Coordinates of C-alpha atoms and ligand atoms in Angstrom, one line a residue:
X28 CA 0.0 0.0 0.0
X29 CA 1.2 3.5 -0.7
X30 CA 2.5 5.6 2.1
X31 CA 1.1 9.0 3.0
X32 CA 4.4 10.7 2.6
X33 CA 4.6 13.7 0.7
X34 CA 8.5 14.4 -0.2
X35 CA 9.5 17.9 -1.5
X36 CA 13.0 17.8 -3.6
X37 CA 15.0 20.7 -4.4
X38 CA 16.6 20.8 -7.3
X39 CA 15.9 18.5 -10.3
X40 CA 19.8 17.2 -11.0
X41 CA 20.6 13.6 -11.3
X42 CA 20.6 13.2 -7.9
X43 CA 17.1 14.8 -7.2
X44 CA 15.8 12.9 -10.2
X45 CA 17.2 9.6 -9.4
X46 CA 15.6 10.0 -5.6
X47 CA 12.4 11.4 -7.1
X48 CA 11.7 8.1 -9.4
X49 CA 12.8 5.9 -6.5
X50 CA 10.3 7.5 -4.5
X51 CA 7.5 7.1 -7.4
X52 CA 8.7 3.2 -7.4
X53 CA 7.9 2.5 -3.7
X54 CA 4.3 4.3 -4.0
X55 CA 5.8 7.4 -2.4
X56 CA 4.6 10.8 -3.1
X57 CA 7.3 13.4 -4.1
X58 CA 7.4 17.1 -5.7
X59 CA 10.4 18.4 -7.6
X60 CA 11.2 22.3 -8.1
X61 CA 14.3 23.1 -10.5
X62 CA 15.3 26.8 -10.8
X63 CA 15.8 26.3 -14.3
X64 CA 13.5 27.5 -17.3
X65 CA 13.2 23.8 -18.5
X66 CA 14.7 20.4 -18.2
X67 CA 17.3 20.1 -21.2
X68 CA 20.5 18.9 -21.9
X69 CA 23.4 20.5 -20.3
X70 CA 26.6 19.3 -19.6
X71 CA 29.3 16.9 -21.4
X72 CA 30.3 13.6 -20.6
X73 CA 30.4 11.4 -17.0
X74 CA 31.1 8.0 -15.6
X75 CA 28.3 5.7 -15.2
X76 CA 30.2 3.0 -13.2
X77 CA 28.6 0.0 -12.2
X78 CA 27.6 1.1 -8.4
X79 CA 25.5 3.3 -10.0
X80 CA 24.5 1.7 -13.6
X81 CA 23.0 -1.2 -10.8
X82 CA 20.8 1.6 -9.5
X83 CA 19.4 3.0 -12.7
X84 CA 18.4 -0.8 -14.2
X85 CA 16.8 -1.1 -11.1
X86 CA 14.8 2.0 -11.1
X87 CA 14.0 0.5 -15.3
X88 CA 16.4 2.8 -17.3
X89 CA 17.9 -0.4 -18.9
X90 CA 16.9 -0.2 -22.3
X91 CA 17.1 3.6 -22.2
X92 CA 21.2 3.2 -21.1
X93 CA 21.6 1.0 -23.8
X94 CA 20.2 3.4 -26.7
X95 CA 22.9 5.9 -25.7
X96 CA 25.7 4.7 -23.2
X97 CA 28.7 3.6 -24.5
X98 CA 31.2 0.9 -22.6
X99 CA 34.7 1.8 -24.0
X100 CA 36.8 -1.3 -23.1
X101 CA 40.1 -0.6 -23.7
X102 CA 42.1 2.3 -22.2
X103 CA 45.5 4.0 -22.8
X104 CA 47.3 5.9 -20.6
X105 CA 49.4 8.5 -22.6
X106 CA 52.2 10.6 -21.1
X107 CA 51.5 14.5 -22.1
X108 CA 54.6 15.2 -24.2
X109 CA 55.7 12.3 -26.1
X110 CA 52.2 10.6 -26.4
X111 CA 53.9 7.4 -25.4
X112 CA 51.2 4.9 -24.6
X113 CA 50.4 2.3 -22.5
X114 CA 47.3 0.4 -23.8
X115 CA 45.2 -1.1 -20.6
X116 CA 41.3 -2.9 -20.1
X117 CA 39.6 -0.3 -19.2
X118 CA 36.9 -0.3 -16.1
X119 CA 34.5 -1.5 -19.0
X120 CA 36.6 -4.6 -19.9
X121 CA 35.3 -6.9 -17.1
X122 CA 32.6 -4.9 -15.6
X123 CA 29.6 -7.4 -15.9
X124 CA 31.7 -10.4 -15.1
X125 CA 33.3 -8.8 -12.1
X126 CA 30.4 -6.6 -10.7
X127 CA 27.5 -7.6 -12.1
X128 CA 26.5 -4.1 -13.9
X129 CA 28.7 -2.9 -16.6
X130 CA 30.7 0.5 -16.8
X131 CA 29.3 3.2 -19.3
X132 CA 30.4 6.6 -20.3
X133 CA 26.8 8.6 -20.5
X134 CA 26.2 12.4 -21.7
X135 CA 24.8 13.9 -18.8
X136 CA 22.3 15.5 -20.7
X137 CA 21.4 11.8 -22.0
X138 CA 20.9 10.7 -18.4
X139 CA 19.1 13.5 -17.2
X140 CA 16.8 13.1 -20.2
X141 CA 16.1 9.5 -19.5
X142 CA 15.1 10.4 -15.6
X143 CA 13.2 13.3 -16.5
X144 CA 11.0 10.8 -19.2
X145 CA 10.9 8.0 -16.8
X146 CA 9.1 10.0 -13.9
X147 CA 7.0 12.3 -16.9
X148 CA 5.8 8.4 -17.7
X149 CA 4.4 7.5 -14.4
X150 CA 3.5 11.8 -13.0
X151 CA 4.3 14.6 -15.1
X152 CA 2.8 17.0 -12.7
X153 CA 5.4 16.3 -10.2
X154 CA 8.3 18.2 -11.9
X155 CA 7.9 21.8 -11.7
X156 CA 10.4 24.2 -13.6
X157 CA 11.5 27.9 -12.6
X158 CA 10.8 27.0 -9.2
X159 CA 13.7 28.5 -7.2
X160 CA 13.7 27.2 -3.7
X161 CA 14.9 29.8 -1.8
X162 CA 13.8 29.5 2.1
X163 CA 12.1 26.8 4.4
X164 CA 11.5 25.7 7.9
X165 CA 10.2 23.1 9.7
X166 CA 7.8 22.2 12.9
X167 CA 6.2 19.2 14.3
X168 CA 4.5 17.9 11.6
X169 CA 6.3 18.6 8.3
X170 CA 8.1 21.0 6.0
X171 CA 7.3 24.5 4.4
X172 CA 9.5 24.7 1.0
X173 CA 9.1 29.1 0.1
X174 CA 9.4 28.0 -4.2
X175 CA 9.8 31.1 -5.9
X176 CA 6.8 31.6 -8.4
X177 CA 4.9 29.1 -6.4
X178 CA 4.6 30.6 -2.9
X179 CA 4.9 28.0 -0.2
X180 CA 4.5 24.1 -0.2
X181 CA 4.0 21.6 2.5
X182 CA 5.5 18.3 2.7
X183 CA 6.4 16.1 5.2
X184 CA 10.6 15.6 4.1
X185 CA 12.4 18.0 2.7
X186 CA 15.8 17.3 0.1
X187 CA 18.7 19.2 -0.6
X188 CA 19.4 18.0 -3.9
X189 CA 20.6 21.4 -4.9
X190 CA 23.7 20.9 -6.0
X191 CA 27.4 22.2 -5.1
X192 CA 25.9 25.5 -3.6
X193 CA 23.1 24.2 -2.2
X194 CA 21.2 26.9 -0.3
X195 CA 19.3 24.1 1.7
X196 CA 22.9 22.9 3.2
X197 CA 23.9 27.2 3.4
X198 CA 21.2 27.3 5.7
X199 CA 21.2 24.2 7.8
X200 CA 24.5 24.6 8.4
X201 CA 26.5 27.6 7.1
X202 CA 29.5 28.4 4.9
X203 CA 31.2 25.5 3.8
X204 CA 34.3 27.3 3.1
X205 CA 35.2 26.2 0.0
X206 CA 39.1 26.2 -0.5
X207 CA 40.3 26.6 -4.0
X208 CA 42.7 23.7 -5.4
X209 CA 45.0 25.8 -7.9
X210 CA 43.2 24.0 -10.9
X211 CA 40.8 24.6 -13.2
X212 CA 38.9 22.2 -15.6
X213 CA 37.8 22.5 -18.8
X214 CA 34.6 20.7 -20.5
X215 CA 33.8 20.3 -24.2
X216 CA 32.2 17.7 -26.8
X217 CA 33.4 16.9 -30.0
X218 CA 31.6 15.8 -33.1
X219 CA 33.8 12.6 -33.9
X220 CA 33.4 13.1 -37.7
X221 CA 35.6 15.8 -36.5
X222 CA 38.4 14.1 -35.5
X223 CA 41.3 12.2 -37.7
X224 CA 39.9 8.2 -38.2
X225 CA 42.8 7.2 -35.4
X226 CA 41.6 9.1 -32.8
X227 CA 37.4 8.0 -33.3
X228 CA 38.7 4.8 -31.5
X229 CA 35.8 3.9 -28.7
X230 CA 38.3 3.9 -26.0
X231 CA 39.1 5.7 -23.1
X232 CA 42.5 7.8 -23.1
X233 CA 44.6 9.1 -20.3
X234 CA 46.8 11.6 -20.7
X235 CA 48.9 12.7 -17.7
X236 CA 51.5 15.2 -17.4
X237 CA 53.0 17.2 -14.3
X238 CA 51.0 20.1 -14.2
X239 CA 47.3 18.4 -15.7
X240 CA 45.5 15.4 -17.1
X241 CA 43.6 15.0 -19.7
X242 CA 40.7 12.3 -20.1
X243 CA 38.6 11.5 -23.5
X244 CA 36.3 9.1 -24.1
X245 CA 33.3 8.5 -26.4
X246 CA 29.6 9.6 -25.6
X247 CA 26.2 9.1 -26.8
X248 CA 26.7 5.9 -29.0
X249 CA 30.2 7.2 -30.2
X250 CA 29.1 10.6 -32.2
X251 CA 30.3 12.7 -29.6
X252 CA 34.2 12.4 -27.8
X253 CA 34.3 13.9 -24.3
X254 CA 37.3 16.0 -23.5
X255 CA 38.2 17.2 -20.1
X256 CA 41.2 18.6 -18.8
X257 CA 42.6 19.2 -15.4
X258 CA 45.3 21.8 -14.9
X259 CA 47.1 24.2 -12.9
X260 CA 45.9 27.1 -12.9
X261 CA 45.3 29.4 -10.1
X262 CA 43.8 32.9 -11.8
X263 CA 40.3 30.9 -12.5
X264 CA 37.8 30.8 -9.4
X265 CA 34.6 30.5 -10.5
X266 CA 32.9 27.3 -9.5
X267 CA 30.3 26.9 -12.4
X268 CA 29.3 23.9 -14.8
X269 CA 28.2 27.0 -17.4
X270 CA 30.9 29.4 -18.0
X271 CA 32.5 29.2 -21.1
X272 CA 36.0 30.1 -22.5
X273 CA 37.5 30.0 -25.7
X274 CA 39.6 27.2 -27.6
X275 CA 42.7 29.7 -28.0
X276 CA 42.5 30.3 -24.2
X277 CA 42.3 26.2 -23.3
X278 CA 44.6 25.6 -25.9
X279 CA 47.0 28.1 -24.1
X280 CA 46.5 26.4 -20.8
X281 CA 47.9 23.1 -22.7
X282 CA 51.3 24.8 -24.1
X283 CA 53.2 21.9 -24.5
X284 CA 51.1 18.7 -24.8
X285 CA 51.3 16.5 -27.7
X286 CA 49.2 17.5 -31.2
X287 CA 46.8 14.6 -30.1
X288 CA 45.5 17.0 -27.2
X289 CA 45.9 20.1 -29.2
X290 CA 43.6 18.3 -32.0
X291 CA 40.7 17.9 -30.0
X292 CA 41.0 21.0 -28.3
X293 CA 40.5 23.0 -31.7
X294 CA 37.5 20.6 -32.3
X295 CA 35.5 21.1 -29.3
X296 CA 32.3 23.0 -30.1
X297 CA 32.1 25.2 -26.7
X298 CA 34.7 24.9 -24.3
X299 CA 33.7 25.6 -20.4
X300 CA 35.6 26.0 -17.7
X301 CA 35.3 25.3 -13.8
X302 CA 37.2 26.1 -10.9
X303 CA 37.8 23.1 -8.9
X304 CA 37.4 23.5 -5.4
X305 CA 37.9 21.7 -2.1
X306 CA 35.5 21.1 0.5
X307 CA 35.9 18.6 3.9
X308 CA 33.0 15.7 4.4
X309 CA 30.4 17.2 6.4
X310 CA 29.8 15.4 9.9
X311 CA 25.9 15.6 9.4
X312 CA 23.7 16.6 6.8
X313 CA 20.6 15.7 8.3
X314 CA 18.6 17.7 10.3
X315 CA 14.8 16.6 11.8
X316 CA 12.6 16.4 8.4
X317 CA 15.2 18.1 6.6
X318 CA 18.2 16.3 4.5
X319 CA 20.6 16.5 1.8
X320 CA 22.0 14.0 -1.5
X321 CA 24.6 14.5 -3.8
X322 CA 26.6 17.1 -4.5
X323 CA 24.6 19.3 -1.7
X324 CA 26.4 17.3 0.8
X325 CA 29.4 15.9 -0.7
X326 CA 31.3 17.6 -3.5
X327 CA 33.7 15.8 -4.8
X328 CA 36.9 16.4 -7.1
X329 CA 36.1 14.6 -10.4
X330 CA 39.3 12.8 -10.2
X331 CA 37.4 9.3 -9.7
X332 CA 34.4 9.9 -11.6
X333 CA 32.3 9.8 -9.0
X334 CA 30.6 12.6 -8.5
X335 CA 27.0 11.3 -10.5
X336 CA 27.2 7.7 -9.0
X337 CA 27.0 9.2 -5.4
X338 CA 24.3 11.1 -6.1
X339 CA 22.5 8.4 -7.4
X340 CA 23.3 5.4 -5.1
X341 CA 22.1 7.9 -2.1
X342 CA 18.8 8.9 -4.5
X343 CA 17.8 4.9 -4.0
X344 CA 19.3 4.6 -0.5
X345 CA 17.1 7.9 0.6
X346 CA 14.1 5.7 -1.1
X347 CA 14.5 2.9 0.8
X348 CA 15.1 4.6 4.0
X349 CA 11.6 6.6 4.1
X350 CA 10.0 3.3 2.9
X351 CA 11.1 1.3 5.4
X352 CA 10.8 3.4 9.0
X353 CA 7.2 5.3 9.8
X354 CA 8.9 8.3 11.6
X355 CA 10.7 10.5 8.6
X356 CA 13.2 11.6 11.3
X357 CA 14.4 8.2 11.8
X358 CA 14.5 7.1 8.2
X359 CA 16.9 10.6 7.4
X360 CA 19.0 9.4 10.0
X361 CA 19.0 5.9 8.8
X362 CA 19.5 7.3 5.2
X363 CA 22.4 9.5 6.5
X364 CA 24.3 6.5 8.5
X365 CA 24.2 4.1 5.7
X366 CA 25.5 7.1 3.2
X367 CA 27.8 9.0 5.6
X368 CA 31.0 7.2 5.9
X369 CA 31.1 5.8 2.5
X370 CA 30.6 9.2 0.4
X371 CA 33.0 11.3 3.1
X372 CA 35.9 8.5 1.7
X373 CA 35.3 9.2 -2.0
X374 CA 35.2 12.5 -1.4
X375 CA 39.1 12.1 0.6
X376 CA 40.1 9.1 -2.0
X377 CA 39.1 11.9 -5.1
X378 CA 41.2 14.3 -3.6
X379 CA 44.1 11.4 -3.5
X380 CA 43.6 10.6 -7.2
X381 CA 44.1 14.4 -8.3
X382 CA 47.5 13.9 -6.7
X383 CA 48.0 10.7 -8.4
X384 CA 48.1 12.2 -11.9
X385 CA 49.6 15.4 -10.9
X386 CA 52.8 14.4 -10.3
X387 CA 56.6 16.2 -10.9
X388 CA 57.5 12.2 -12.0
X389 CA 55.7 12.8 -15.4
X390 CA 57.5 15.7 -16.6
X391 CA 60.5 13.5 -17.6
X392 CA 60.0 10.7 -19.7
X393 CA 61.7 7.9 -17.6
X394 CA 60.5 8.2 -14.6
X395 CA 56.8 8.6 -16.1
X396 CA 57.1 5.3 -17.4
X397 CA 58.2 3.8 -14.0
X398 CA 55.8 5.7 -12.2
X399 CA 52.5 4.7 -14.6
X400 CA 54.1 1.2 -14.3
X401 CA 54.1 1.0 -10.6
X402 CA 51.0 2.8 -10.3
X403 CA 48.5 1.3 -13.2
X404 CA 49.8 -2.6 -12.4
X405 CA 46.1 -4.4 -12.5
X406 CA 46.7 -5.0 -8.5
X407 CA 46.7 -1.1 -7.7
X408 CA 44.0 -0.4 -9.4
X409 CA 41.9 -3.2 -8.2
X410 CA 42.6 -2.0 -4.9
X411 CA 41.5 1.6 -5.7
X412 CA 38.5 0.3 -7.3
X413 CA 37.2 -3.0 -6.3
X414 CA 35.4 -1.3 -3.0
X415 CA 33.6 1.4 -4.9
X416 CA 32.2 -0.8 -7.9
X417 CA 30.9 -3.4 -5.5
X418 CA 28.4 -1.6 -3.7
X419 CA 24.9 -1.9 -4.1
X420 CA 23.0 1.0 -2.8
X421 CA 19.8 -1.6 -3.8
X422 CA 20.7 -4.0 -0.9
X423 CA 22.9 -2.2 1.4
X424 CA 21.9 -2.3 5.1
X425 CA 20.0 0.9 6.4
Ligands
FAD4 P1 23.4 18.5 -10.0 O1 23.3 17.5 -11.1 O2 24.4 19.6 -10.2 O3 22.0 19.1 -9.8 C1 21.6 20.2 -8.9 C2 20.3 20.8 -9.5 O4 19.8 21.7 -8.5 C3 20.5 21.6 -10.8 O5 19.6 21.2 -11.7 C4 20.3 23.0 -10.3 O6 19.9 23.8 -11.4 C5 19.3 22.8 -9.2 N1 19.3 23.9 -8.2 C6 20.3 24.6 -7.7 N2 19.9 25.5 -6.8 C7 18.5 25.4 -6.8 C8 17.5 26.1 -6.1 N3 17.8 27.1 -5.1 N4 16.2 25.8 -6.3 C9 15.9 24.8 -7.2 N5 16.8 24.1 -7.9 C10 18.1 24.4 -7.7 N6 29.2 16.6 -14.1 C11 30.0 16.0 -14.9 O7 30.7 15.0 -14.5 N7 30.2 16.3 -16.2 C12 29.5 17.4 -16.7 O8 29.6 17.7 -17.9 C13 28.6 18.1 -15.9 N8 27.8 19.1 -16.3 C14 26.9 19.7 -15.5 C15 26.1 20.7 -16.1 C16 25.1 21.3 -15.3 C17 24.3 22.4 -15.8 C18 25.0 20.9 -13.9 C19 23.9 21.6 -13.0 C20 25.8 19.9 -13.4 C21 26.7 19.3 -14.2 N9 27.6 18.3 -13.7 C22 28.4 17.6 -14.5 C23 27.5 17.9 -12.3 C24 26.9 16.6 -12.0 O9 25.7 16.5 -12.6 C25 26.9 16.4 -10.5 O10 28.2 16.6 -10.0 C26 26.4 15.1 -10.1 O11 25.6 14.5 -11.0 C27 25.7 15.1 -8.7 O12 24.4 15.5 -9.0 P2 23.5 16.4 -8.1 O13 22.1 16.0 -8.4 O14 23.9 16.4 -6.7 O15 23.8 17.9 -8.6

């Protein structure tokens, strides 16, 4: 039987959509406000890895992964200067075999799209666009949600899933105090028809160098290649997912790296740009009715591409949770144990991986080769991995 639970979510990301269909799946009632004019593409590539891929075929989105995801099974790590390459299996390789859900590189907009039409399919009232959240409080018996344009809503749970400046998490609990890293990404997509016929490989490429990394790898099918670079740079500090530079200015910022880079660069259709930042785990994110998912509550480097697959194992963990306990208060604090501990260490074991591939080591070619050796043996990177691809946020204790 249905519960009578009426959820309010804030903020209609991958995270707030994931929890939203969840919710739909266990009978649960649930209202979604996004600031934004309408629910369209945006963004470039991500990781789908198999924690969360397990999530989405649960929640249905099988076939729909399958019309556009792509599972790139071989990798090459490439050292910045010389291209030199070391040809690896990718995540992709073994995936099914090893954790039971395969690995797949996704265009956000692609998964966004697919969650959006899965919950319009079952209540396409639910999802309400320029709908700024922008204040809310709580009493004894639920949650008042200020939307701008829609005056005031009551629920009985409210969610945070407001992204990396959540105003739900500002107010709960302050200034997170966000501490710039000294680098700055850049984001683009490119046509592959646009590349030479040796780079169009469907694989996943590594390039690391002592002062950035660079990562490509196929999108939507194969007709787009994702390019994202991480590099020093400490006279960017804007933390946005929309600001745009130019090619000249990106390609400026790569001085040095092999043609390969500079190739795709010149190709990209609209470079962006994002300040990375750093932020430590928060101890709670829960308080009474009120509680946060995703990148609201743990912002992550993207160093381990992990930042969607958090958002969406907590989106099905949160689910679960207000299923299973009557009192919302305890299932948020049920939701936020089982979540805590595991998305604080991705958040410290992202961090680790930006220093991985930022190392002096790659400058000269030698020594890159012993350290990429030493560090990309199939042992190490079981042992980064293993623990994070395992987890099934369908099962997991709460
Ligand atoms: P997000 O997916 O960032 O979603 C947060 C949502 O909350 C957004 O839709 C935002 O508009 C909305 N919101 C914010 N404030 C309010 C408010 N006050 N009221 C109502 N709604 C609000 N990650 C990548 O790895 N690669 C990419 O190319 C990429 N591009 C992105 C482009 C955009 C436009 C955005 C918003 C995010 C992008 N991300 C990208 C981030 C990635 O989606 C997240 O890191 C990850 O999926 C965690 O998801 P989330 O739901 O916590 O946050």
């Amino acid at each position: 039987m249905a519960k009578a639970l009426r959820v309010l979510i804030a903020g209609a990301g991958i995270g707030g959509l994931t929890a939203a269909l969840a919710l739909l799946q266990k009978g649960i009632d649930v209202e979604v406000f996004e600031r934004a004019p309408e629910l369209k593409e945006a963004g470039a590539g991500l990781h789908c890895s198999p924690n969360g891929v397990r999530v989405l075929q649960t929640l249905g989105l099988n076939d729909a992964l399958e019309r556009v995801a792509v599972k790139a099974v071989d990798r090459d790590i490439r050292l910045w200067d010389t291209g030199q390459s070391w040809r690896l299996p990718n995540h992709g390789a073994s995936s099914e075999e090893r954790y039971g859900a395969p690995y797949l590189f996704l265009h956000r907009g692609d998964l966004h799209a697919m969650l959006v039409s899965a919950i319009r399919a079952q209540r396409p009232e639910i999802l309400h666009v320029n709908a700024r959240c922008v204040d809310f409080a709580q009493d004894g018996s639920g949650v008042t949600l200020d939307v701008e344009g829609h005056g005031s809503v009551r629920g009985d749970v409210l969610i945070g899933a407001d992204g990396v400046k959540s105003i739900v998490r500002g107010k709960l609990f302050g200034d997170d105090n966000p501490k710039f890293t000294g680098r700055l990404a850049w984001r683009g997509l490119v046509p592959i028809e646009r590349l030479p016929e040796p780079m169009r490989a469907p694989i996943t490429t590594n390039w690391i160098g002592p002062n950035g990394s660079v990562t490509t790898y196929p999108v939507r099918k194969g007709e787009l290649m994702n390019f994202v670079t991480l590099v020093n740079r400490d006279d960017w500090q804007a933390e946005s997912w929309t600001d745009q530079g130019t090619i000249d200015e990106c390609l400026h910022d790569m001085r040095g790296w092999h043609d390969d880079v500079h190739e795709i660069i010149r190709n990209i259709d609209v470079p962006y740009k994002w300040g990375l930042f750093l932020r430590d785990p928060l101890t709670s994110w829960t308080s009474g009715r009120i509680s946060l998912l995703g990148d609201a509550c743990h912002p992550m480097l993207p160093y381990l591409g992990q930042g969607a697959n958090m958002a969406i194992e907590d989106g099905m963990v949160l689910a679960r949770s207000l299923d299973a306990f009557d009192d919302v208060e305890v299932a948020l604090t049920h939701y936020e144990r089982a979540r805590g501990e595991r998305a604080s260490t991705i958040v410290l074991k992202s961090r680790e991986q930006g220093d991985r591939v930022n190392r002096s080591e790659l400058g000269d070619s030698a020594s890159a080769a012993r350290y990429i050796e030493a560090q990309w043996s199939g042992g190490n990177i079981a042992q980064r991995y293993d623990w994070i691809f395992d987890y099934d946020a369908t099962s997991v204790e709460i």
